[in-house]
Tab-separated table of C-alpha atoms in Angstrom:
chain	number	residue	atom	x	y	z
Z	29	MET	CA	-16.375	-13.695	-18.595
Z	30	PRO	CA	-19.575	-13.207	-16.793
Z	31	HIS	CA	-19.132	-10.391	-13.788
Z	32	THR	CA	-20.845	-12.157	-10.519
Z	33	ALA	CA	-20.521	-10.709	-7.518
Z	34	LYS	CA	-18.391	-14.011	-5.928
Z	35	LEU	CA	-17.213	-12.470	-2.889
Z	36	ILE	CA	-20.765	-12.250	-1.135
Z	37	GLN	CA	-21.043	-16.020	-0.872
Z	38	GLY	CA	-18.706	-18.629	0.499
Z	39	SER	CA	-16.358	-18.636	3.485
Z	40	THR	CA	-15.307	-14.891	4.395
Z	41	PHE	CA	-12.148	-16.266	5.746
Z	42	LYS	CA	-11.129	-18.395	2.626
Z	43	HIS	CA	-11.776	-14.864	0.565
Z	44	VAL	CA	-9.519	-12.944	3.061
Z	45	VAL	CA	-6.547	-15.629	2.742
Z	46	SER	CA	-7.121	-16.166	-0.845
Z	47	MET	CA	-7.339	-12.249	-1.637
Z	48	SER	CA	-4.604	-11.350	0.773
Z	49	ALA	CA	-2.108	-14.330	-0.209
Z	50	THR	CA	-2.267	-13.091	-4.296
Z	51	GLY	CA	-2.348	-9.699	-3.169
Z	52	ALA	CA	0.570	-10.090	-1.079
Z	53	PHE	CA	2.651	-12.756	-3.634
Z	54	GLY	CA	2.265	-9.454	-6.288
Z	55	LEU	CA	3.111	-7.066	-3.528
Z	56	MET	CA	6.243	-8.682	-2.244
Z	57	CYS	CA	7.656	-9.757	-5.864
Z	58	MET	CA	7.523	-5.533	-6.417
Z	59	PHE	CA	9.387	-5.010	-2.968
Z	60	LEU	CA	11.601	-8.164	-3.336
Z	61	VAL	CA	13.139	-6.145	-6.493
Z	62	ASP	CA	14.114	-3.273	-4.199
Z	63	LEU	CA	15.162	-5.704	-1.677
Z	64	VAL	CA	17.559	-7.347	-4.591
Z	65	ASP	CA	18.646	-3.730	-5.474
Z	66	MET	CA	19.588	-3.152	-2.360
Z	67	LEU	CA	21.498	-6.280	-2.443
Z	68	PHE	CA	23.188	-5.839	-5.498
Z	69	LEU	CA	24.477	-2.270	-4.690
Z	70	SER	CA	25.534	-3.607	-1.342
Z	71	MET	CA	28.052	-5.837	-3.099
Z	72	LEU	CA	29.532	-2.576	-4.665
Z	73	GLY	CA	31.019	-2.187	-1.151
Z	74	GLU	CA	29.925	1.724	-1.209
Z	75	LYS	CA	27.806	2.676	1.517
Z	76	GLU	CA	26.701	5.978	0.404
Z	77	ALA	CA	25.221	3.854	-2.529
Z	78	VAL	CA	22.860	1.877	-0.246
Z	79	ALA	CA	22.134	4.965	1.898
Z	80	ALA	CA	21.365	6.867	-1.394
Z	81	VAL	CA	18.749	4.233	-2.259
Z	82	GLY	CA	17.435	4.323	1.263
Z	83	PHE	CA	16.645	8.024	1.110
Z	84	ALA	CA	15.154	7.740	-2.710
Z	85	SER	CA	13.098	5.345	-1.494
Z	86	SER	CA	11.456	7.864	1.119
Z	87	ILE	CA	10.308	9.540	-2.335
Z	88	MET	CA	9.281	6.832	-4.411
Z	89	PHE	CA	7.076	5.173	-1.508
Z	90	PHE	CA	5.184	8.847	-1.740
Z	91	THR	CA	4.775	8.207	-5.588
Z	92	ILE	CA	3.532	4.814	-5.014
Z	93	SER	CA	1.193	5.740	-2.220
Z	94	LEU	CA	-0.415	7.920	-4.437
Z	95	SER	CA	-0.804	5.258	-7.378
Z	96	MET	CA	-2.472	3.093	-4.583
Z	97	ALA	CA	-4.912	5.457	-3.204
Z	98	VAL	CA	-6.099	5.881	-6.897
Z	99	SER	CA	-6.472	2.211	-6.948
Z	100	ILE	CA	-8.551	2.070	-3.721
Z	101	SER	CA	-10.892	4.660	-5.561
Z	102	ALA	CA	-11.155	2.085	-8.512
Z	103	THR	CA	-11.663	-1.013	-6.173
Z	104	ALA	CA	-14.166	0.577	-3.717
Z	105	LEU	CA	-16.521	1.921	-6.803
Z	106	VAL	CA	-16.288	-0.873	-9.164
Z	107	SER	CA	-16.652	-3.427	-6.312
Z	108	LYS	CA	-19.901	-1.778	-5.007
Z	109	ALA	CA	-21.445	-1.566	-8.375
Z	110	VAL	CA	-20.605	-5.296	-8.944
Z	111	GLY	CA	-22.170	-6.056	-5.833
Z	112	GLU	CA	-25.553	-4.101	-6.745
Z	113	GLY	CA	-25.383	-6.048	-10.053
Z	114	ASN	CA	-24.988	-2.954	-12.285
Z	115	ILE	CA	-21.942	-4.023	-14.429
Z	116	GLU	CA	-22.368	-1.238	-16.894
Z	117	LEU	CA	-21.781	1.259	-14.122
Z	118	ALA	CA	-18.797	-0.635	-13.201
Z	119	LYS	CA	-17.692	-0.713	-16.709
Z	120	ARG	CA	-17.947	3.106	-16.924
Z	121	ARG	CA	-16.498	3.737	-13.527
Z	122	ALA	CA	-13.499	1.524	-14.170
Z	123	VAL	CA	-12.391	3.755	-17.768
Z	124	ASN	CA	-13.033	7.107	-15.444
Z	125	VAL	CA	-10.745	6.031	-12.795
Z	126	LEU	CA	-8.007	5.016	-15.051
Z	127	ALA	CA	-8.285	8.346	-16.859
Z	128	PHE	CA	-8.158	10.217	-13.676
Z	129	GLY	CA	-5.112	8.285	-12.641
Z	130	ILE	CA	-3.111	8.592	-15.685
Z	131	PHE	CA	-4.034	12.554	-15.672
Z	132	PHE	CA	-2.924	13.025	-12.165
Z	133	SER	CA	0.332	10.793	-12.206
Z	134	THR	CA	1.478	12.970	-15.192
Z	135	ALA	CA	0.872	16.353	-13.330
Z	136	VAL	CA	3.017	14.704	-10.439
Z	137	VAL	CA	5.694	14.217	-12.229
Z	138	TRP	CA	5.770	17.203	-13.915
Z	139	MET	CA	5.849	19.309	-10.652
Z	140	LEU	CA	8.247	16.332	-8.482
Z	141	TRP	CA	11.261	16.071	-11.256
Z	142	PRO	CA	12.550	19.534	-11.170
Z	143	ASN	CA	12.703	19.565	-7.614
Z	144	ILE	CA	14.123	16.251	-6.645
Z	145	SER	CA	17.273	16.930	-5.226
Z	146	ASN	CA	15.818	19.917	-3.170
Z	147	VAL	CA	13.239	17.203	-1.665
Z	148	LEU	CA	16.285	14.585	-0.814
Z	149	LEU	CA	18.121	17.678	0.528
Z	150	TYR	CA	15.337	18.505	2.939
Z	151	ILE	CA	15.477	15.186	4.342
Z	152	GLY	CA	19.050	14.945	5.126
Z	153	ALA	CA	20.721	13.689	1.912
Z	154	THR	CA	24.306	14.596	1.282
Z	155	GLY	CA	27.299	14.871	-0.486
Z	156	ARG	CA	27.670	12.100	-2.871
Z	157	THR	CA	24.777	10.316	-1.328
Z	158	LEU	CA	22.771	13.288	-2.813
Z	159	ASP	CA	24.317	12.987	-6.045
Z	160	LEU	CA	23.481	9.080	-6.533
Z	161	ALA	CA	19.950	9.406	-4.949
Z	162	THR	CA	18.925	12.208	-7.492
Z	163	GLY	CA	20.192	10.412	-10.401
Z	164	TYR	CA	18.287	7.222	-8.984
Z	165	LEU	CA	15.029	9.304	-8.639
Z	166	GLN	CA	15.270	11.442	-11.896
Z	167	ILE	CA	15.084	8.010	-13.776
Z	168	LEU	CA	12.833	5.950	-11.760
Z	169	ILE	CA	10.201	9.015	-11.465
Z	170	ILE	CA	9.231	8.967	-15.126
Z	171	GLY	CA	7.548	5.508	-14.706
Z	172	MET	CA	4.710	7.238	-12.346
Z	173	PRO	CA	2.218	6.978	-14.844
Z	174	ALA	CA	3.005	3.248	-15.407
Z	175	VAL	CA	2.621	2.385	-12.053
Z	176	MET	CA	-0.509	4.578	-11.547
Z	177	ILE	CA	-2.089	2.366	-14.707
Z	178	GLY	CA	-0.819	-1.026	-13.403
Z	179	MET	CA	-2.169	-0.511	-9.986
Z	180	ILE	CA	-5.538	0.889	-10.989
Z	181	GLY	CA	-5.590	-2.288	-13.478
Z	182	SER	CA	-5.009	-4.939	-10.434
Z	183	GLY	CA	-7.677	-2.582	-8.270
Z	184	ILE	CA	-10.306	-3.144	-10.774
Z	185	MET	CA	-9.728	-7.210	-10.896
Z	186	ARG	CA	-9.472	-7.379	-7.415
Z	187	ALA	CA	-12.933	-5.341	-7.218
Z	188	LEU	CA	-14.215	-8.501	-9.377
Z	189	GLY	CA	-12.901	-11.080	-7.096
Z	190	ASP	CA	-9.710	-11.989	-9.768
Z	191	ALA	CA	-7.135	-11.743	-7.077
Z	192	ARG	CA	-4.876	-14.073	-9.211
Z	193	ARG	CA	-5.030	-11.892	-12.526
Z	194	ALA	CA	-4.476	-9.093	-10.072
Z	195	MET	CA	-1.153	-10.253	-9.276
Z	196	TYR	CA	-0.003	-11.055	-12.374
Z	197	ALA	CA	1.046	-7.254	-13.085
Z	198	THR	CA	3.298	-6.801	-9.936
Z	199	LEU	CA	4.623	-10.471	-10.507
Z	200	ILE	CA	5.761	-10.005	-13.993
Z	201	GLY	CA	7.183	-6.482	-13.374
Z	202	GLY	CA	9.306	-8.068	-10.536
Z	203	LEU	CA	10.473	-10.748	-12.504
Z	204	VAL	CA	11.386	-8.253	-15.451
Z	205	ASN	CA	13.494	-5.927	-12.650
Z	206	ALA	CA	15.122	-8.721	-11.047
Z	207	VAL	CA	16.592	-10.236	-14.759
Z	208	LEU	CA	17.495	-6.554	-15.656
Z	209	ASP	CA	18.830	-5.522	-12.238
Z	210	PRO	CA	22.416	-7.299	-12.499
Z	211	ILE	CA	22.752	-6.571	-16.249
Z	212	PHE	CA	22.437	-2.636	-15.787
Z	213	ILE	CA	24.437	-2.503	-12.222
Z	214	PHE	CA	27.346	-4.998	-13.019
Z	215	ALA	CA	27.445	-5.850	-16.869
Z	216	PHE	CA	26.897	-2.003	-17.937
Z	217	GLY	CA	28.355	-0.953	-14.856
Z	218	LEU	CA	25.958	1.777	-14.339
Z	219	GLY	CA	25.723	1.189	-10.414
Z	220	VAL	CA	22.705	2.847	-8.749
Z	221	GLN	CA	21.683	4.570	-12.260
Z	222	GLY	CA	21.535	0.828	-13.484
Z	223	ALA	CA	19.414	-0.266	-10.731
Z	224	ALA	CA	16.563	2.880	-11.699
Z	225	ILE	CA	16.828	1.803	-15.615
Z	226	ALA	CA	15.918	-1.729	-14.642
Z	227	SER	CA	12.959	-0.510	-12.341
Z	228	LEU	CA	11.732	1.736	-14.972
Z	229	ILE	CA	11.278	-0.860	-17.569
Z	230	ALA	CA	9.899	-3.202	-15.251
Z	231	ARG	CA	7.381	-0.874	-14.435
Z	232	PHE	CA	6.183	-0.445	-18.080
Z	233	SER	CA	5.897	-3.995	-18.174
Z	234	MET	CA	2.929	-3.997	-15.461
Z	235	VAL	CA	0.987	-1.664	-18.211
Z	236	ALA	CA	0.751	-4.342	-20.493
Z	237	VAL	CA	0.002	-7.552	-18.317
Z	238	SER	CA	-2.948	-5.360	-16.578
Z	239	TYR	CA	-4.265	-4.037	-19.671
Z	240	TYR	CA	-4.715	-7.255	-20.948
Z	241	GLY	CA	-6.239	-8.609	-17.567
Z	242	VAL	CA	-8.736	-5.625	-17.612
Z	243	VAL	CA	-9.686	-5.343	-21.348
Z	244	TYR	CA	-8.984	-8.749	-22.800
Z	245	ILE	CA	-10.366	-11.255	-20.393
Z	246	HIS	CA	-12.657	-9.126	-18.560
Z	247	LYS	CA	-13.720	-6.731	-20.949
Z	248	MET	CA	-14.636	-4.006	-18.040
Z	249	LEU	CA	-13.388	-0.764	-19.961
Z	250	GLY	CA	-16.232	0.997	-21.503
Z	251	GLU	CA	-15.575	3.768	-23.970
Z	252	PHE	CA	-14.285	6.921	-22.368
Z	253	ASP	CA	-16.852	9.789	-22.590
Z	254	LEU	CA	-15.677	13.269	-21.231
Z	255	MET	CA	-19.258	14.273	-19.920
Z	256	ASP	CA	-19.409	10.474	-18.052
Z	257	PHE	CA	-15.833	11.453	-16.618
Z	258	PHE	CA	-16.945	14.761	-15.271
Z	259	LYS	CA	-19.925	12.844	-13.694
Z	260	ASP	CA	-17.701	10.441	-11.909
Z	261	ALA	CA	-14.808	12.570	-11.169
Z	262	MET	CA	-16.704	13.669	-7.957
Z	263	SER	CA	-17.206	9.974	-6.500
Z	264	ILE	CA	-13.651	8.955	-7.652
Z	265	SER	CA	-12.293	12.069	-5.981
Z	266	VAL	CA	-14.167	11.599	-2.568
Z	267	ILE	CA	-12.513	8.520	-1.990
Z	268	ALA	CA	-9.411	9.051	-3.920
Z	269	ILE	CA	-8.445	12.279	-2.352
Z	270	PRO	CA	-8.742	11.432	1.338
Z	271	ALA	CA	-6.909	8.002	0.392
Z	272	MET	CA	-4.095	9.880	-1.293
Z	273	LEU	CA	-3.994	11.926	2.163
Z	274	THR	CA	-3.982	8.565	4.094
Z	275	ASN	CA	-1.358	6.930	1.737
Z	276	LEU	CA	0.994	9.865	2.269
Z	277	SER	CA	1.029	9.953	5.862
Z	278	SER	CA	3.099	6.458	5.645
Z	279	PRO	CA	5.951	8.039	3.633
Z	280	LEU	CA	5.699	11.317	5.553
Z	281	ALA	CA	6.229	8.845	8.854
Z	282	ASN	CA	9.179	7.227	6.969
Z	283	ALA	CA	10.650	10.609	5.997
Z	284	ILE	CA	10.633	11.810	9.413
Z	285	VAL	CA	12.037	8.482	10.614
Z	286	MET	CA	14.909	8.740	7.822
Z	287	GLU	CA	15.507	12.536	8.984
Z	288	HIS	CA	15.894	11.945	12.405
Z	289	THR	CA	18.132	8.690	11.864
Z	290	SER	CA	20.041	10.704	9.871
Z	291	THR	CA	21.533	12.649	12.790
Z	292	PHE	CA	22.724	9.115	14.019
Z	293	GLY	CA	25.405	8.793	10.948
Z	294	ASP	CA	25.283	6.736	7.652
Z	295	ASP	CA	25.570	3.317	9.408
Z	296	ALA	CA	21.964	4.169	11.092
Z	297	VAL	CA	20.844	5.389	8.002
Z	298	ALA	CA	21.768	1.993	6.058
Z	299	ALA	CA	20.543	0.166	8.500
Z	300	VAL	CA	16.976	1.702	8.178
Z	301	ALA	CA	17.233	1.512	4.415
Z	302	ILE	CA	17.828	-2.226	4.805
Z	303	ILE	CA	15.209	-2.843	7.382
Z	304	GLY	CA	12.827	-0.826	4.988
Z	305	ARG	CA	13.655	-3.235	2.110
Z	306	ILE	CA	12.929	-5.978	4.687
Z	307	ILE	CA	9.496	-5.218	5.817
Z	308	PRO	CA	7.682	-5.300	2.665
Z	309	VAL	CA	9.187	-8.613	1.973
Z	310	VAL	CA	8.340	-10.149	5.459
Z	311	PHE	CA	5.159	-8.338	6.147
Z	312	GLY	CA	3.738	-7.950	2.529
Z	313	GLY	CA	0.783	-10.367	3.593
Z	314	LEU	CA	-0.222	-7.381	5.904
Z	315	PHE	CA	0.252	-4.594	3.431
Z	316	ALA	CA	-2.200	-6.476	1.411
Z	317	LEU	CA	-4.937	-6.989	3.627
Z	318	SER	CA	-6.213	-3.950	3.216
Z	319	GLY	CA	-6.524	-4.217	-0.310
Z	320	ALA	CA	-7.845	-8.026	0.214
Z	321	VAL	CA	-10.322	-6.897	2.696
Z	322	GLY	CA	-11.789	-3.801	0.590
Z	323	PRO	CA	-13.601	-5.689	-2.032
Z	324	ILE	CA	-14.849	-8.052	-0.240
Z	325	LEU	CA	-16.689	-5.307	2.087
Z	326	GLY	CA	-17.577	-3.362	-0.919
Z	327	GLN	CA	-19.336	-6.084	-2.705
Z	328	ASN	CA	-21.241	-7.521	0.417
Z	329	TYR	CA	-22.356	-3.607	1.308
Z	330	GLY	CA	-23.643	-3.209	-2.548
Z	331	ALA	CA	-25.781	-6.586	-1.905
Z	332	GLY	CA	-26.483	-5.390	1.949
Z	333	ARG	CA	-24.761	-8.372	3.442
Z	334	PHE	CA	-23.548	-6.963	6.793
Z	335	ASP	CA	-23.485	-10.180	8.412
Z	336	ARG	CA	-20.763	-11.083	6.161
Z	337	MET	CA	-19.081	-7.749	6.655
Z	338	HIS	CA	-18.664	-8.413	10.459
Z	339	SER	CA	-17.427	-11.799	9.518
Z	340	THR	CA	-15.042	-10.458	7.093
Z	341	ILE	CA	-12.838	-8.262	9.563
Z	342	SER	CA	-13.096	-11.053	12.297
Z	343	SER	CA	-11.547	-13.382	9.802
Z	344	ALA	CA	-8.826	-10.630	8.855
Z	345	VAL	CA	-7.807	-10.498	12.318
Z	346	ILE	CA	-7.363	-13.939	12.741
Z	347	TYR	CA	-5.199	-14.062	9.478
Z	348	ALA	CA	-3.124	-11.094	10.581
Z	349	PHE	CA	-2.355	-12.907	14.146
Z	350	ALA	CA	-1.443	-16.204	12.876
Z	351	TYR	CA	0.684	-14.571	9.937
Z	352	CYS	CA	2.422	-12.197	12.335
Z	353	VAL	CA	3.350	-15.139	14.528
Z	354	ILE	CA	4.874	-17.370	11.993
Z	355	LEU	CA	6.731	-14.286	10.172
Z	356	CYS	CA	7.956	-12.615	13.253
Z	357	VAL	CA	9.544	-16.004	15.099
Z	358	GLY	CA	10.965	-16.425	11.287
Z	359	LEU	CA	12.541	-12.922	11.393
Z	360	TYR	CA	14.114	-13.514	14.876
Z	361	GLN	CA	15.824	-16.539	13.691
Z	362	ALA	CA	17.100	-15.072	10.245
Z	363	GLN	CA	18.448	-11.977	11.800
Z	364	ASP	CA	22.286	-12.997	11.745
Z	365	TRP	CA	21.886	-14.191	8.344
Z	366	LEU	CA	19.979	-10.905	7.020
Z	367	VAL	CA	23.296	-8.957	8.608
Z	368	SER	CA	25.371	-11.297	6.682
Z	369	VAL	CA	23.801	-10.962	3.299
Z	370	PHE	CA	23.805	-7.315	3.456
Z	371	ASN	CA	27.254	-6.823	4.575
Z	372	ALA	CA	26.055	-4.622	7.559
Z	373	THR	CA	28.442	-2.739	9.288
Z	374	GLU	CA	28.857	-3.189	13.354
Z	375	GLY	CA	26.492	-0.015	13.849
Z	376	SER	CA	23.906	-1.108	11.143
Z	377	ALA	CA	23.902	-4.838	12.461
Z	378	GLU	CA	22.968	-3.839	15.889
Z	379	LEU	CA	19.851	-1.956	14.539
Z	380	ILE	CA	18.770	-4.876	12.346
Z	381	ARG	CA	19.098	-7.111	15.367
Z	382	PHE	CA	17.100	-5.008	17.446
Z	383	PHE	CA	13.987	-4.334	15.151
Z	384	ALA	CA	14.025	-8.565	14.527
Z	385	THR	CA	14.029	-8.840	18.399
Z	386	PHE	CA	11.834	-6.304	19.653
Z	387	VAL	CA	10.088	-4.208	17.048
Z	388	SER	CA	8.716	-6.525	14.550
Z	389	PHE	CA	5.774	-7.676	16.506
Z	390	SER	CA	4.115	-4.501	16.411
Z	391	PHE	CA	3.181	-4.891	12.681
Z	392	PHE	CA	0.142	-7.024	14.221
Z	393	PHE	CA	-1.186	-3.543	15.667
Z	394	GLN	CA	-0.592	-2.101	12.562
Z	395	SER	CA	-2.529	-4.735	10.497
Z	396	LEU	CA	-5.700	-3.764	12.690
Z	397	LEU	CA	-4.897	-0.301	11.258
Z	398	PHE	CA	-4.841	-1.705	7.990
Z	399	ILE	CA	-7.854	-3.392	8.294
Z	400	ALA	CA	-9.854	0.182	9.667
Z	401	ILE	CA	-8.643	1.630	6.678
Z	402	ALA	CA	-10.278	-0.736	4.389
Z	403	VAL	CA	-13.487	-0.582	6.275
Z	404	PHE	CA	-13.828	3.391	5.886
Z	405	ASN	CA	-12.133	3.772	2.438
Z	406	ASN	CA	-14.709	1.075	0.929
Z	407	LEU	CA	-17.634	2.163	3.043
Z	408	GLY	CA	-18.033	5.848	2.506
Z	409	LYS	CA	-15.898	7.341	5.302
Z	410	PRO	CA	-12.538	7.883	3.787
Z	411	LEU	CA	-11.508	10.901	5.755
Z	412	ASN	CA	-11.573	8.678	9.190
Z	413	SER	CA	-8.813	6.714	7.368
Z	414	THR	CA	-6.696	9.879	6.716
Z	415	LEU	CA	-7.173	11.167	10.297
Z	416	LEU	CA	-6.131	7.926	11.663
Z	417	ASN	CA	-3.063	7.285	9.109
Z	418	PHE	CA	-2.064	11.204	9.801
Z	419	GLY	CA	-2.275	10.677	13.419
Z	420	ARG	CA	-0.310	7.768	13.306
Z	421	ALA	CA	2.396	9.358	11.268
Z	422	THR	CA	2.695	12.716	13.131
Z	423	LEU	CA	1.482	12.030	16.920
Z	424	GLY	CA	2.317	8.487	17.035
Z	425	THR	CA	5.824	8.997	15.311
Z	426	TRP	CA	7.351	12.541	15.995
Z	427	PRO	CA	7.096	12.573	20.103
Z	428	LEU	CA	7.554	9.275	20.408
Z	429	ILE	CA	11.035	8.777	18.478
Z	430	ILE	CA	12.272	12.055	19.756
Z	431	ILE	CA	11.605	10.666	23.599
Z	432	PHE	CA	12.977	6.810	23.178
Z	433	SER	CA	15.745	8.192	20.929
Z	434	LEU	CA	16.893	10.692	23.707
Z	435	PHE	CA	17.268	7.662	26.117
Z	436	MET	CA	17.974	4.486	23.678
Z	437	GLY	CA	19.757	6.202	20.495
Z	438	ALA	CA	18.608	5.218	17.115
Z	439	GLU	CA	16.896	2.146	18.522
Z	440	GLY	CA	14.688	4.726	20.521
Z	441	VAL	CA	13.435	5.699	16.717
Z	442	LEU	CA	12.710	2.357	15.888
Z	443	LEU	CA	10.961	1.354	19.264
Z	444	GLY	CA	9.001	4.843	19.203
Z	445	GLN	CA	7.375	4.220	15.991
Z	446	ALA	CA	6.435	0.582	16.825
Z	447	ILE	CA	4.615	1.928	20.192
Z	448	GLY	CA	2.925	4.609	17.846
Z	449	SER	CA	1.516	1.688	15.747
Z	450	VAL	CA	0.150	-0.079	18.752
Z	451	ILE	CA	-1.813	2.749	19.673
Z	452	PHE	CA	-3.350	3.569	16.659
Z	453	GLY	CA	-3.901	0.241	15.533
Z	454	CYS	CA	-6.119	-0.466	18.384
Z	455	LEU	CA	-7.855	2.861	18.165
Z	456	GLY	CA	-8.762	2.445	14.428
Z	457	PHE	CA	-10.094	-1.164	14.958
Z	458	TYR	CA	-12.152	-0.187	17.661
Z	459	MET	CA	-13.584	2.816	15.639
Z	460	ALA	CA	-14.011	0.410	12.142
Z	461	ARG	CA	-16.313	-1.981	14.235
Z	462	ASN	CA	-18.473	0.683	15.667
Z	463	TYR	CA	-18.710	2.203	11.841
Z	464	ILE	CA	-20.018	-1.145	10.474
Z	465	ALA	CA	-22.480	-1.561	13.493
Z	466	GLU	CA	-23.711	2.024	12.732
Z	467	LEU	CA	-24.270	1.246	8.944
Z	468	GLU	CA	-26.293	-1.725	10.008
Z	469	GLU	CA	-28.476	0.201	12.343
Z	470	LYS	CA	-29.220	2.625	9.810
Z	471	GLU	CA	-29.961	-0.025	7.123
Z	472	ALA	CA	-32.533	-1.631	9.438
Z	473	GLU	CA	-34.135	1.495	10.401
Z	474	ALA	CA	-34.516	2.493	6.887
Z	475	ILE	CA	-36.244	-0.492	5.835
Z	476	LEU	CA	-38.112	-1.037	8.976
Z	477	PRO	CA	-40.598	2.004	8.317
Z	478	SER	CA	-41.054	0.941	4.539
Z	479	HIS	CA	-42.319	-2.549	6.047
Z	480	SER	CA	-44.598	-0.598	8.344
Z	481	HIS	CA	-46.154	1.381	5.581
Z	482	SER	CA	-46.739	-1.874	3.489
Z	483	TYR	CA	-48.312	-3.591	6.809
Z	484	ASN	CA	-50.445	-0.455	7.349
Z	485	GLU	CA	-51.779	-0.204	3.784
Z	486	ILE	CA	-52.716	-4.174	3.729
Z	487	LEU	CA	-54.854	-3.346	6.521
């Protein structure tokens, strides 16, 4: 298959929509499985089971965020090389990022597995909820290297502009999980552990699909060479490590929210756990925005097309606004149905309705932050993404949820987090626009002296 930089031509809005839609569909399938897990477990009539998966998800989001960070590194490095027309460099970077991800994820599993119960205890899980959450995570965490491989493979294919095949890995994984969930939970009577086993098998199915796309369809993996790996390790780390810190801030914010919510009882924890499953399914199109915008920016940066880079982020804002208006209205209309489907208690139902009515609209501003993160991760300033996301997770979360919960109870936790997203979304987008303008100015200054020199030589 020819490796052309297809994202440096054609409508930027069309690229944003197609890349986001396919990315969103894949992500939503993956998160939909978590939603189905919650739905099936709620049918057991045991609120501790639902709360346990809520606590466990905070930790799983941490491991998935690490995998996404290395995938960001793959997308940024490969897309820039493709934009420059250097396909051999793109292949070398692809195989070395994959090796980096395997080594790193294996080390994380080795360190985290023995300490799962202590981590869950720290974020507020107790009693039977703690036991169920521990058993769930001890099974699921083993699949982290598989998630890492699947996400890196998808990142490589997105870097090539092949959003459709990048979607297949998460799509197949989601389908496998959805089929196996009721079998392991109900037919085998394994409950929470059955949900974990089904998810583990699904994660390994992602590996086969992504490997097929990268190796057999695109032929994008060069031969692994240890010396080349050491050469690329620094370039990978410069993007991956700040991106990891950036992504870690989201589970940090979720852990802060879950820990503070636990002071309001299991009903509040169960509500936040249900909301946590609803959010990725409803707003998956926004979560995919950063991964969609990144390859477009990377290829055009490699080709020196700053006009298309400005157009790309403008197109992303238009897409995000239209998406939020449609989905937030739909979520508002569906709130009673969601309460019924999840068999929510009266206390949980109040929080779900509050989120659907007042809080959901803040996700447009969070999408501005996603766009800013894509700009900084793919254009050489990943540390800015880290600072912005950690600012949102700490200054934009902790003080606000404490203040608002004093006056509003558990609802104040949700509102405080939403206000933090509005503040940091606007700040991040302003910084990103200015940064692209700075890069363009530097490029113009670098070209101008060389042109003047050539003109003087002619004279």
